[in-house]
Coordinates of C-alpha atoms and ligand atoms in Angstrom, one line a residue:
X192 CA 88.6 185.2 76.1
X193 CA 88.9 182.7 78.6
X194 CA 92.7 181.5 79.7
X195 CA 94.0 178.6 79.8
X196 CA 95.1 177.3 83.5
X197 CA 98.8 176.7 84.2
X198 CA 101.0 174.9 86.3
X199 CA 101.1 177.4 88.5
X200 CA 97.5 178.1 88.7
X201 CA 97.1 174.6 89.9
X202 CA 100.1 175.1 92.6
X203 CA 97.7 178.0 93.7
X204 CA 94.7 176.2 93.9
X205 CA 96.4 173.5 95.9
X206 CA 97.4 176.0 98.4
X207 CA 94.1 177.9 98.5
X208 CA 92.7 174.3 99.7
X209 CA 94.9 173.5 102.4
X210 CA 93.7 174.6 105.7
X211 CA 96.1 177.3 107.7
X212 CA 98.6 176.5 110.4
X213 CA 101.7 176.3 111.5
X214 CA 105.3 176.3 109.5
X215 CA 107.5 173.3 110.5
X216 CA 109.2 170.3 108.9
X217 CA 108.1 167.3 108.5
X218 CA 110.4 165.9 111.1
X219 CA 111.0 168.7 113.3
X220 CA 107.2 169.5 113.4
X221 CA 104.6 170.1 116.4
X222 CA 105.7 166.7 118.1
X223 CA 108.1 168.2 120.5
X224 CA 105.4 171.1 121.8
X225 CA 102.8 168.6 122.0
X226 CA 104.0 166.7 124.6
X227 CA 105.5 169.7 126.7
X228 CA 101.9 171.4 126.8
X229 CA 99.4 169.7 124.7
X230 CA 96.2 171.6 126.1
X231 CA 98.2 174.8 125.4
X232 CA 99.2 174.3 122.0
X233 CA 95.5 172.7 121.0
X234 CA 93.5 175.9 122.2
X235 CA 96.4 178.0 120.4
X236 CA 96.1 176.4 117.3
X237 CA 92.2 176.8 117.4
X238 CA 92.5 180.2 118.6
X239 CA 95.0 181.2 115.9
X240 CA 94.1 179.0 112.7
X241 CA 89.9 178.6 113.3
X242 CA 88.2 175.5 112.8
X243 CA 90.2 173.5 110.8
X244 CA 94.2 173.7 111.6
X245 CA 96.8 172.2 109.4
X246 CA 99.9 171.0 110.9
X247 CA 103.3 168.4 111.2
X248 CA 103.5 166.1 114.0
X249 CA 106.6 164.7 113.5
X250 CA 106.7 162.8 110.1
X251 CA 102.4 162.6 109.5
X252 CA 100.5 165.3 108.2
X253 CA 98.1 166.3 110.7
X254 CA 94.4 168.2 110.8
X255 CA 92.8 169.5 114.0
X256 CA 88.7 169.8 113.8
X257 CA 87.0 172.1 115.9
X258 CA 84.8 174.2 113.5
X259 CA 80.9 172.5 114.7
X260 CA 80.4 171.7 110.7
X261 CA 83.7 170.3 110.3
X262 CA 83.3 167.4 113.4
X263 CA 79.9 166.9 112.3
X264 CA 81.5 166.5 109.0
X265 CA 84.1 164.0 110.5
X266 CA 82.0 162.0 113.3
X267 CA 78.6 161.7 111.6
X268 CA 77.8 162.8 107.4
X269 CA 80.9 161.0 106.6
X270 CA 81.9 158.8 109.3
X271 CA 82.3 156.1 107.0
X272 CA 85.5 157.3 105.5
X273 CA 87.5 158.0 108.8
X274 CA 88.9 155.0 111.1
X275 CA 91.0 154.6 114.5
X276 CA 94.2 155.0 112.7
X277 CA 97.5 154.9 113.6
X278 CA 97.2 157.5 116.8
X279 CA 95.0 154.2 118.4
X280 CA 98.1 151.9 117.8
X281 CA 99.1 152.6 121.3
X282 CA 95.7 151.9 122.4
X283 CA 95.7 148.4 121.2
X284 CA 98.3 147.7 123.8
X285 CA 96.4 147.8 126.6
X286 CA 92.8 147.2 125.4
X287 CA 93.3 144.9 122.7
X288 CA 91.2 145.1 119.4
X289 CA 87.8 145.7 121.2
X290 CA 84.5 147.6 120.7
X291 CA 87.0 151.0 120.9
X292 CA 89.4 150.3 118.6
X293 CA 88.0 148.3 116.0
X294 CA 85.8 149.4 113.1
X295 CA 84.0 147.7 110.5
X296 CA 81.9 144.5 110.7
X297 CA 84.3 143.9 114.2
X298 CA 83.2 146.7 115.8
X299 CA 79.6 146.0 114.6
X300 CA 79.6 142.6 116.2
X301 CA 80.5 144.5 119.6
X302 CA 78.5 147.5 119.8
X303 CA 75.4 145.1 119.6
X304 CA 76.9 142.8 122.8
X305 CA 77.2 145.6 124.9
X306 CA 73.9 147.7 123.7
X307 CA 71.8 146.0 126.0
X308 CA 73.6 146.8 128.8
X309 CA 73.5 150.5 128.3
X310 CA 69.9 151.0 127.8
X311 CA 69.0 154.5 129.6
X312 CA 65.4 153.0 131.1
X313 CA 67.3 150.0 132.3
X314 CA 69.9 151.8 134.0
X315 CA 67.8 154.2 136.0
X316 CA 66.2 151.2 137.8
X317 CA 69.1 150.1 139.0
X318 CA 70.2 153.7 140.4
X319 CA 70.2 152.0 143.9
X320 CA 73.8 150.0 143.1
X321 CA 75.4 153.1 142.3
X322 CA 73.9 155.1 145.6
X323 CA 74.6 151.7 147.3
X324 CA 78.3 152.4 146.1
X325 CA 78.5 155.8 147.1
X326 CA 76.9 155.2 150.5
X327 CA 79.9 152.7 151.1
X328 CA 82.5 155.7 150.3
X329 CA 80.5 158.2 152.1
X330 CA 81.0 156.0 155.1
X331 CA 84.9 155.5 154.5
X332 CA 85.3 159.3 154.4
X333 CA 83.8 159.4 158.3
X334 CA 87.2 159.2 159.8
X335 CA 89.0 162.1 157.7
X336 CA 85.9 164.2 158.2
X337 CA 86.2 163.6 162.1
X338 CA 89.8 164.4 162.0
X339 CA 90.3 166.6 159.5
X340 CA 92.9 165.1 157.4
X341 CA 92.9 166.1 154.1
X342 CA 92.2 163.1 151.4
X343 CA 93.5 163.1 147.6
X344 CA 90.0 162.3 146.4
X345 CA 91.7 161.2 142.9
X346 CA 92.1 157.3 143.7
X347 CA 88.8 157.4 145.9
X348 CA 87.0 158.8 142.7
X349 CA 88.5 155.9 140.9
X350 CA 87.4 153.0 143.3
X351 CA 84.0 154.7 143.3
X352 CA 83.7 154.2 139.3
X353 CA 85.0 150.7 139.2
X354 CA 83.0 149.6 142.0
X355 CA 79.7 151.0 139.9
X356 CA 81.2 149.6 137.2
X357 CA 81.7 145.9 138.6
X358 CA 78.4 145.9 140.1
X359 CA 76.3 147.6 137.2
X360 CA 78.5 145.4 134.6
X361 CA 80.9 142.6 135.4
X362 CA 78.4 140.6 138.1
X363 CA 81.9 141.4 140.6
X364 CA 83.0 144.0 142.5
X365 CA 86.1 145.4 140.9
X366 CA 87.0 147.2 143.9
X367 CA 88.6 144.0 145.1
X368 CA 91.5 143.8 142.5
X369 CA 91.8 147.8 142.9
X370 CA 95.2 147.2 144.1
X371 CA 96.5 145.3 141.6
X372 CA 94.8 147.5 138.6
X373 CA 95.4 150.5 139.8
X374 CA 99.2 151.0 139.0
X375 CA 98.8 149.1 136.0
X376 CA 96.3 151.9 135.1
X377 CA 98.5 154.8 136.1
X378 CA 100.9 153.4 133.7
X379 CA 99.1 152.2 130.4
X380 CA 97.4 156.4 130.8
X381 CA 101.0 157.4 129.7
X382 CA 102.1 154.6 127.3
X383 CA 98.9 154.3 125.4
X384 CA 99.6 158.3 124.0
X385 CA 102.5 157.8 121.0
X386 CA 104.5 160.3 121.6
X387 CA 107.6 159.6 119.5
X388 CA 110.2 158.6 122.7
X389 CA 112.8 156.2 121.7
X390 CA 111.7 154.2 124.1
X391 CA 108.1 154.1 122.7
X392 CA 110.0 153.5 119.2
X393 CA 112.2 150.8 119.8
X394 CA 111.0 147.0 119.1
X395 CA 109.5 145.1 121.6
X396 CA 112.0 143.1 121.9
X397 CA 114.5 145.0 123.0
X398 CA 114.8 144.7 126.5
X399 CA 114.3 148.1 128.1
X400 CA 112.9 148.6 131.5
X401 CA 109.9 150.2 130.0
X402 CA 109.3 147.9 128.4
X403 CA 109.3 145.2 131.2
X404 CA 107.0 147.6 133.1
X405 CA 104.9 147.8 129.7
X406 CA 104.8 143.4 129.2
X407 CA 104.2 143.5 133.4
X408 CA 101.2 145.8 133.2
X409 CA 99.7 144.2 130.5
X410 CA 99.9 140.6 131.8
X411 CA 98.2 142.5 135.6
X412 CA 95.1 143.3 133.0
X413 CA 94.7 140.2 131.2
X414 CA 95.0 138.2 134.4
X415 CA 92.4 140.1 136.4
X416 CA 89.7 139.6 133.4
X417 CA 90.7 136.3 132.9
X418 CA 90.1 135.7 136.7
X419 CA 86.4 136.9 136.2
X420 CA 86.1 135.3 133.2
X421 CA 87.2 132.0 134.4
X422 CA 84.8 132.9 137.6
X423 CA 82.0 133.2 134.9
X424 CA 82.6 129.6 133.7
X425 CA 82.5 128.1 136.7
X426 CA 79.2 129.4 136.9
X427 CA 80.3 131.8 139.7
X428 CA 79.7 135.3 138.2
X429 CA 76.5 136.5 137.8
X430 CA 74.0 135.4 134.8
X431 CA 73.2 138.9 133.6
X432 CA 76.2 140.4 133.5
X433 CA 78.3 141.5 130.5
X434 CA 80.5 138.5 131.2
X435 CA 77.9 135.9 130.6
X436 CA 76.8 138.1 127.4
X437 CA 80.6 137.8 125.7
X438 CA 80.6 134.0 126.5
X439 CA 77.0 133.4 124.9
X440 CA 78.0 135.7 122.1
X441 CA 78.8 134.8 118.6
X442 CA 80.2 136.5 115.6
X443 CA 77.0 137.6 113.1
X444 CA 79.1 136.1 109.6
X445 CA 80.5 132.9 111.1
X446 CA 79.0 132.1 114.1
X447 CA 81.8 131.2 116.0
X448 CA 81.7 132.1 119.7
X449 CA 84.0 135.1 121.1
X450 CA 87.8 133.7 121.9
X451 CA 89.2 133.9 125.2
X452 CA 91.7 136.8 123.9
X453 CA 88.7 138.6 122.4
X454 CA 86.2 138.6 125.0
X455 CA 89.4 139.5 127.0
X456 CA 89.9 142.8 125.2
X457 CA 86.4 143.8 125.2
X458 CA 86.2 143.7 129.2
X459 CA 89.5 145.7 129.9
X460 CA 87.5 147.9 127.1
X461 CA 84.8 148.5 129.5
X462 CA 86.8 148.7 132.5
X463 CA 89.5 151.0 130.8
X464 CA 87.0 153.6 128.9
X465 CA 84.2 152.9 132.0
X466 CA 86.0 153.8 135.3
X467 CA 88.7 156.1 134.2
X468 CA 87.4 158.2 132.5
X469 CA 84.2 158.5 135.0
X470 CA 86.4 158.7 137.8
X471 CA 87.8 161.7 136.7
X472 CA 84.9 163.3 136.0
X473 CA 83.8 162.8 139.4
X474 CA 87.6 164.1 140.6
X475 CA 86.6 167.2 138.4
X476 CA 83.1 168.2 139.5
X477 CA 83.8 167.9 142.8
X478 CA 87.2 170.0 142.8
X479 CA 85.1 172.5 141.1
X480 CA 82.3 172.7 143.1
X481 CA 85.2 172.9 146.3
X482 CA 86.2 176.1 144.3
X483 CA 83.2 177.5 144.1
X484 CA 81.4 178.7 147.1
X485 CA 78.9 180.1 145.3
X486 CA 77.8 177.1 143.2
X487 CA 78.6 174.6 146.2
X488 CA 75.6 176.9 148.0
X489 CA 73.3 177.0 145.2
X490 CA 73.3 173.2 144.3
X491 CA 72.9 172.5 148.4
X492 CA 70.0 175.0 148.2
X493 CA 68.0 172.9 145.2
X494 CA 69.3 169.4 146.8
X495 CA 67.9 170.4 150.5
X496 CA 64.6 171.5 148.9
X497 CA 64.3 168.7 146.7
X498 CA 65.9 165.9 148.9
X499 CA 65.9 167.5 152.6
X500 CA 69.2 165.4 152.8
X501 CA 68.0 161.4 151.5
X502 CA 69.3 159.5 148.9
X503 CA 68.4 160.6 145.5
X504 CA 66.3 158.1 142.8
X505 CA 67.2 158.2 139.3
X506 CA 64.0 160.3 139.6
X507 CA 64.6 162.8 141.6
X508 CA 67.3 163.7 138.8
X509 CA 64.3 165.4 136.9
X510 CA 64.1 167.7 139.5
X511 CA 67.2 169.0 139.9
X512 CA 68.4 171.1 136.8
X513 CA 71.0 172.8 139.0
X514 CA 72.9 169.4 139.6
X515 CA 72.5 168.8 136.1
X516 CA 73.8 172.0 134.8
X517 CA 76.9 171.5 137.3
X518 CA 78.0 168.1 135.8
X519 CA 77.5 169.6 132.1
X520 CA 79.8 172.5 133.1
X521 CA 82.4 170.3 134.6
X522 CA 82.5 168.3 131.4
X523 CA 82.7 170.7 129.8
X524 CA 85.6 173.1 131.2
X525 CA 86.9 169.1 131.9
X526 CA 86.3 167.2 129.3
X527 CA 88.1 163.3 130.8
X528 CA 88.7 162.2 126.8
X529 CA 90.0 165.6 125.9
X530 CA 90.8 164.4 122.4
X531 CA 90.0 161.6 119.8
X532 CA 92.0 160.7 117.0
X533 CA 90.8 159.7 113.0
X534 CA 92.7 158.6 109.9
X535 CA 91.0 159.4 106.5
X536 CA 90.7 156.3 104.2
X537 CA 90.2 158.4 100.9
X538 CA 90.5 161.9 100.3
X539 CA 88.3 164.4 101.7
X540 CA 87.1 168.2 101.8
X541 CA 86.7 169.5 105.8
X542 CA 85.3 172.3 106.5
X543 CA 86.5 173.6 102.8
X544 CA 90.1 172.7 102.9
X545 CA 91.9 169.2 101.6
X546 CA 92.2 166.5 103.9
X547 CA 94.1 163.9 102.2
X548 CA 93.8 159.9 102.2
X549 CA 96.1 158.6 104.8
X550 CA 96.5 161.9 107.4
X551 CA 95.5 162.3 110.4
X552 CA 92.1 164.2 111.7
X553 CA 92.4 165.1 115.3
X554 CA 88.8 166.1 117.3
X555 CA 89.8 168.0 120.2
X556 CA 87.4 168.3 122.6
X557 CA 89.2 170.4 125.4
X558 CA 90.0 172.9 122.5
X559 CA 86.3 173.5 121.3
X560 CA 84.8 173.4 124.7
X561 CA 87.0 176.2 125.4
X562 CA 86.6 177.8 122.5
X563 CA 86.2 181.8 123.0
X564 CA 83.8 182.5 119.9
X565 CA 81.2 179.7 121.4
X566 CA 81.8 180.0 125.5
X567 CA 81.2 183.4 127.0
X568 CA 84.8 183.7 129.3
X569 CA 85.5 179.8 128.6
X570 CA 88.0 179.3 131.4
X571 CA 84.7 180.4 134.0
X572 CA 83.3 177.3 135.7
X573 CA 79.5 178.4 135.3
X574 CA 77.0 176.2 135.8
X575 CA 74.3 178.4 134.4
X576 CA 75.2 178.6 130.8
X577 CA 73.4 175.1 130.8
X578 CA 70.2 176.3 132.2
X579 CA 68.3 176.3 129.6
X580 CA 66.0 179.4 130.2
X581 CA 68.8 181.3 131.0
X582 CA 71.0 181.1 128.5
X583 CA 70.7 184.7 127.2
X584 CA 72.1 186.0 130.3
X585 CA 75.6 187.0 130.7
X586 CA 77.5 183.7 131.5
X587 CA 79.2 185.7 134.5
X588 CA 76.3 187.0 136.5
X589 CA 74.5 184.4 139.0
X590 CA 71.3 185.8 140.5
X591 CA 71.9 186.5 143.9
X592 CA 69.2 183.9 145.1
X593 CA 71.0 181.1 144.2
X594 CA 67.5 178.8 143.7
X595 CA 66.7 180.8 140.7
X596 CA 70.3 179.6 139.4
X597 CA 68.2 177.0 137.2
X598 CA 64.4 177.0 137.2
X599 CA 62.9 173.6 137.6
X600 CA 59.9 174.4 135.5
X601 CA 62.7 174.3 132.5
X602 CA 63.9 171.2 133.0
X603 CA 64.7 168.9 129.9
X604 CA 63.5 165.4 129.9
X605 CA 63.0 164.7 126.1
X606 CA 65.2 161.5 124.3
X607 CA 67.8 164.4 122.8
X608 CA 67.8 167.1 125.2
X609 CA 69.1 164.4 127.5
X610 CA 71.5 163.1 124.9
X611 CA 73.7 166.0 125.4
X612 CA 73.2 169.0 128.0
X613 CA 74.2 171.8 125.6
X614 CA 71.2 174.1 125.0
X615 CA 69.2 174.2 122.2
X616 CA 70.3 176.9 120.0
X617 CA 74.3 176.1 120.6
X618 CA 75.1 173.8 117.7
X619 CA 75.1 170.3 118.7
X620 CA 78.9 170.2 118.1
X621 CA 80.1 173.0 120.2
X622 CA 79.7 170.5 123.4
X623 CA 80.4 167.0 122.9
X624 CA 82.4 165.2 125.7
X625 CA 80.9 161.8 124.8
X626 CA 82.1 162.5 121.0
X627 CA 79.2 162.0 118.2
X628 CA 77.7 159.6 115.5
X629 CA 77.5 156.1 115.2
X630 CA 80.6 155.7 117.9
X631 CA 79.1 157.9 120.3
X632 CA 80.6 156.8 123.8
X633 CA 77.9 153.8 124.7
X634 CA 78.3 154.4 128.6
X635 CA 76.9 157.9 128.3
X636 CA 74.0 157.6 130.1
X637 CA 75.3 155.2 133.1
X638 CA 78.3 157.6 133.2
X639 CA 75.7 161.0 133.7
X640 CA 73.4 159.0 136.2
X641 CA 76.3 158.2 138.4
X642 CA 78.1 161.6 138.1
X643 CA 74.3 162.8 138.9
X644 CA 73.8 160.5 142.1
X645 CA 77.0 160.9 143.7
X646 CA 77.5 164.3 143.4
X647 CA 73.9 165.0 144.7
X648 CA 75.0 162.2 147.7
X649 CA 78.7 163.6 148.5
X650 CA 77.3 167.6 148.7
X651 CA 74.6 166.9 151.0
X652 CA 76.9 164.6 153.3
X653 CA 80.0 166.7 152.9
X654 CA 81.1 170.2 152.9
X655 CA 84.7 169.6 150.7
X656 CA 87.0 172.3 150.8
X657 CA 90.3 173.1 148.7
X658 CA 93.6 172.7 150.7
X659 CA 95.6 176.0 150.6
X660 CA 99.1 175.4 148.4
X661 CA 98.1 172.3 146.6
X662 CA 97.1 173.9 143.1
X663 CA 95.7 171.2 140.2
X664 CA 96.2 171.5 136.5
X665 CA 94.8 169.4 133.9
X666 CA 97.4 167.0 132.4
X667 CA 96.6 165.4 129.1
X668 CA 97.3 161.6 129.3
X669 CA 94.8 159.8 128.0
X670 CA 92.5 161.0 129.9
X671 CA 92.5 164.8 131.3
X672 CA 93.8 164.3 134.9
X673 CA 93.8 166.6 137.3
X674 CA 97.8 166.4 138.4
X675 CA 99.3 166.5 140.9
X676 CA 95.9 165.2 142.6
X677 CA 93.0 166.8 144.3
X678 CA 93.1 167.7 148.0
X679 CA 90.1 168.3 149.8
X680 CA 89.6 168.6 153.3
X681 CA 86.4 167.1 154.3
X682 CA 84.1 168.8 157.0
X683 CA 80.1 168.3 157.9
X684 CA 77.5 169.8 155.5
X685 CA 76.2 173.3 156.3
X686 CA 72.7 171.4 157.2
X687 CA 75.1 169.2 159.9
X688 CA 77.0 172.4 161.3
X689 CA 73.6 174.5 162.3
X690 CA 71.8 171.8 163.6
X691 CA 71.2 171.5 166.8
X692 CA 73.2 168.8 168.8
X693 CA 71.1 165.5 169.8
Ligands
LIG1266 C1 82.3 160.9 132.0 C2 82.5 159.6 131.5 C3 82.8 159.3 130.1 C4 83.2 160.1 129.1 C5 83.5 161.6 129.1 C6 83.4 159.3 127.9 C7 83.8 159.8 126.7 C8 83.8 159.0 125.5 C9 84.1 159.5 124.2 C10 84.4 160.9 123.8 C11 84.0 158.5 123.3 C12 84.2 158.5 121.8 C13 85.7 158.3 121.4 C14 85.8 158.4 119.9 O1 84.9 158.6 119.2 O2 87.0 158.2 119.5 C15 83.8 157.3 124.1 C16 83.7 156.0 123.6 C17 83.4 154.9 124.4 N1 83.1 154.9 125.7 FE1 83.0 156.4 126.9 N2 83.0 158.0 128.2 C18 82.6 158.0 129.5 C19 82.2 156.9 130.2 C20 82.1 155.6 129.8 C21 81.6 154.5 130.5 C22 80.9 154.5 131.9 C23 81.7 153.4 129.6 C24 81.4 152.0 129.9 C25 81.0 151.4 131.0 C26 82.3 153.9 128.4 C27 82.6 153.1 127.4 C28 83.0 153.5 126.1 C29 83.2 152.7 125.0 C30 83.2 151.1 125.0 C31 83.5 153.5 123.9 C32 83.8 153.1 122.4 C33 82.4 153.1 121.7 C34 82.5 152.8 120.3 O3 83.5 153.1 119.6 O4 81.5 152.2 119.8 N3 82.5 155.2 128.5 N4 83.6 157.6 125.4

C-alpha cells in the first residue's frame, strides 16, 4: 500500500534539493572570508561542494556555478530568467546603466550599436592600429632596456589597451587623458565590488571621505567622455567611430535619440570593460611567459620562423598556434573577469538542486578554470593543453624541441574553434573567460587579436625577465590584478644578443 507523504517527508525533500555547502548564519555568513581571500575560498568551495555550492553571504542566499551543465544552464538554455542583480549595483556607479548592466529591451537597443564595431573580419583589417600602438610602446621601453631599470609593466599594459581602444573605437587617442583616468580607475576597481563595509553602506549623503573620493572619481569619468563627446559634435572626432554611432542612434520602440547621460554610460562601458580588463591580460601573459623560460623559447622559436623578427598581420596569426595556445593558457590560469554575478527572477532547478526566485547565482570563472577534475595540475602555466593535437599528452611534459610544442598543420581557423580556444572534446564550459550566451563579452575578438599582436611584437623585440624578490599574486578586484605589480627587467631578444655587431 502506498503511504501517504508527511510534513516531514516534504522537509526532506526540501533538503535533498538544496545544493551542499557551507554552515553559517544568515548574517554572519561567507561575507567576511570573501573579502580576506576571495580566490581561495571560491576554488575551496568548488573543490569541497562540486559544481553547484550553496552558501550565505551576509544576509542573501547565495549559489556558486561551476559544474559545465549548470553555467550552460545559467548563461545560455535559460538565460532568460537570470539578470545583473543586485551584486551589479556597485557597477552602476561607475558605468551607469549601459550595454553591461542593463537587460531587457535596454540592453537590446545597445548590443546592436556596438555590434558593428566588433565584427571579427573588420577588425583584422585594421590590425595595423593596434601594431602601430604597440610599436609606439616598444619604442618607449628603449631607455629601460638600455639601462636596465626595471619597469612595472602594469600601468604600461594599461596605456597600451586604451590607446587600442581610442584608436580602434573612440576616433581619439585615450592615451592622452591617461593621467586623469587612471587613478579614477584604480579606485572605481575596489568600490564597484559590494563588500558590506559601512562605508559602502552608509547613504550617499553622508559626507565621508570615501565618499568624496567616490563623487570625485565619478565626475573625472563623466567629464573625460563628455569631452569626446562634445569633440564629436563639433564635428571634431572621427565619423566612424562608436561616438558618432551613439549620437546617430535611436531607441528601436520610441525613436528617440540616446541622452547625453546614456550615450555617456555606454562609452565609460567600453572604456571600463575594454582596456582594463585587456590590459591585464596583457600584464598576465607577459609575467608568465617571463616565468617561463621554457615557453618564452618555444614561442620565440615559432615567431623567428614564422616572422624572422617583422611585424605580425592579423594573418600571420593563423600561423602561429604556439602564440595562440600561450594567450588561451594565460586566460585561463588568469582569467581578468574572474567572476560574474546573476539573480534568478523565478525559481529554478541548477544542476539538480533549488535555486530560488530572488538569490543570487555566482559564475566563477577563476574557480572552474582551475578546477582539478578538468585541468591536469591546474596551477601549471602550460601552453600546450591548448594544442589541439596534443591534448592527450600529459599536460606537464613539453617535447624537448620546443617547435613541436604546437604543430601548425593543426591549427584552428573555423567560426567556433576561434570562438573560444578550449579543445574540442573539453566541454565548451570548462573554459570561458569571455563568459557565454547571448551576453557573451562583445570585444572578444578585438581583445584576442591584440593580446595576439602584441605579444608576438614585445617577445621578438624584448627578452623580459622577472625581478628577484618582487613576487605577484592575483587580487580579486573587479578585475584579477596581479598585486603588488609586475616587475620585469627588460633586456635585447636572444636574436639581438648573438648577432653580430654592425
Ligand atoms: C581579455 C579581455 C577581456 C575579457 C577577459 C573580457 C571578459 C568579459 C566577460 C567574461 C564578459 C561577460 C560578463 C557577464 O556575462 O556578466 C564580458 C562582457 C563585456 N565585455 Fe568583455 N572582456 C574583455 C575585453 C573586452 C573588450 C576589449 C571590450 C570592448 C572594447 C569588452 C566589452 C565588454 C562589454 C561591453 C560586455 C558586456 C556585454 C553584454 O552584456 O552584452 N570586453 N567581457
Amino acid at each position: 500500500m502506498k503511504r501517504r507523504a508527511t510534513t516531514g517527508d516534504v522537509v526532506e525533500e526540501r533538503r535533498a534539493e538544496q545544493a551542499p555547502g557551507p554552515v553559517g548564519s544568515v548574517l554572519f555568513g561567507a561575507l567576511s572570508s570573501f573579502r580576506k581571500d576571495t580566490l581561495r575560498l571560491l576554488t575551496e568551495l568548488q573543490r569541497e561542494y562540486g559544481g553547484v555550492a550553496r552558501m550565505k553571504m551576509g544576509p542573501y542566499l547565495v549559489h556558486q556555478v561551476t559544474a559545465p551543465e549548470a553555467v550552460r544552464h545559467i548563461l545560455q538554455d535559460n538565460a532568460r530568467n537570470y539578470v545583473r542583480g543586485r551584486f551589479y549595483r556597485g557597477f552602476n556607479l561607475f558605468f551607469g546603466r549601459g550595454m553591461l548592466t542593463t537587460d531587457g529591451a535596454e540592453w537590446r537597443t545597445r548590443r546592436a550599436v556596438g555590434r558593428p564595431f566588433f565584427h571579427r573580419a573588420g577588425l583584422r583589417a585594421r590590425s595595423d592600429v593596434i601594431t602601430g600602438t604597440v610599436e609606439e610602446l616598444l619604442a618607449s621601453w628603449e631607455p629601460s632596456a638600455r639601462s636596465g631599470e626595471p619597469v612595472d609593466i602594469t600601468d604600461d599594459m594599461m596605456r597600451l589597451a586604451m590607446g587600442v581602444l581610442g584608436r580602434m573605437l573612440f576616433g581619439v587617442d585615450l592615451r592622452r587623458y591617461a593621467d586623469r583616468l587612471l587613478p579614477a580607475v584604480r579606485f572605481s576597481l575596489k568600490a564597484m565590488i559590494i563588500t558590506g563595509e559601512v562605508e559602502q553602506l552608509l547613504p550617499r549623503w553622508v559626507p565621508t571621505s570615501y565618499q568624496r573620493s567616490l563623487k570625485r572619481h565619478q565626475r573625472t569619468l563623466n567629464d573625460v567622455m563628455d569631452e569626446i563627446i562634445d569633440l564629436h559634435r563639433r564635428g571634431e572626432g572621427s565619423p566612424d567611430s562608436v561616438v558618432t554611432a551613439l549620437l546617430k542612434a535611436t531607441h528601436g520602440a520610441t525613436g528617440e535619440p540616446f541622452t547625453q547621460r546614456q550615450i555617456r554610460a555606454e562609452l565609460k562601458t567600453l572604456f571600463l570593460a575594454g582596456h582594463e580588463t585587456t590590459g591585464c591580460a596583457l600584464t598576465w601573459t607577459l609575467y608568465a611567459i617571463a616565468r617561463h623560460e621554457d615557453v618564452r623559447r618555444a614561442l620565440d622559436a615559432e615567431l623567428t620562423e614564422v616572422l624572422g623578427g617583422r611585424v605580425p598581420t592579423a594573418e600571420d596569426l593563423d600561423d602561429l598556434p604556439y602564440l595562440r595556445a600561450v594567450v588561451d593558457e594565460s586566460l585561463r590560469l588568469y582569467p581578468p573577469i574572474w567572476l560574474f554575478p546573476r539573480d534568478a527572477i523565478a525559481d529554478d532547478r541548477v544542476g539538480g538542486y533549488h535555486v530560488p526566485a530572488g538569490s543570487t547565482v555566482l559564475v566563477p570563472v577563476y574557480a572552474a578554470h582551475h578546477n582539478p577534475a578538468v585541468w591536469d595540475n591546474p596551477e601549471a602555466f602550460v601552453p600546450e593543453r591548448f594544442c589541439p593535437a596534443q591534448t592527450a599528452r600529459p599536460a606537464n611534459s613539453r617535447p624537448a624541441n620546443s617547435l613541436s610544442a604546437c604543430p601548425r598543420s593543426t591549427t584552428d581557423t573555423d567560426a567556433d574553434a576561434e570562438t573560444e580556444g578550449a579543445p574540442r572534446q573539453r566541454d565548451r564550459y570548462d573554459y570561458f573567460p569571455f563568459g557565454g550566451g547571448a551576453r557573451k563579452c562583445i570585444g572578444m575578438d578585438l581583445a584576442l587579436l591584440e593580446l595576439r599582436l602584441a605579444v608576438a611584437m614585445v617577445v621578438q623585440r624584448y627578452r623580459l625577465e622577472l625581478v628577484p624578490g618582487h613576487p605577484v599574486s592575483p587580487t580579486a578586484l573587479v578585475s584579477l590584478r596581479p598585486q603588488p605589480g609586475v616587475l620585469l627587467r627588460i633586456g635585447p631578444a636572444d636574436r639581438d644578443r648573438t648577432a653580430p655587431s654592425a
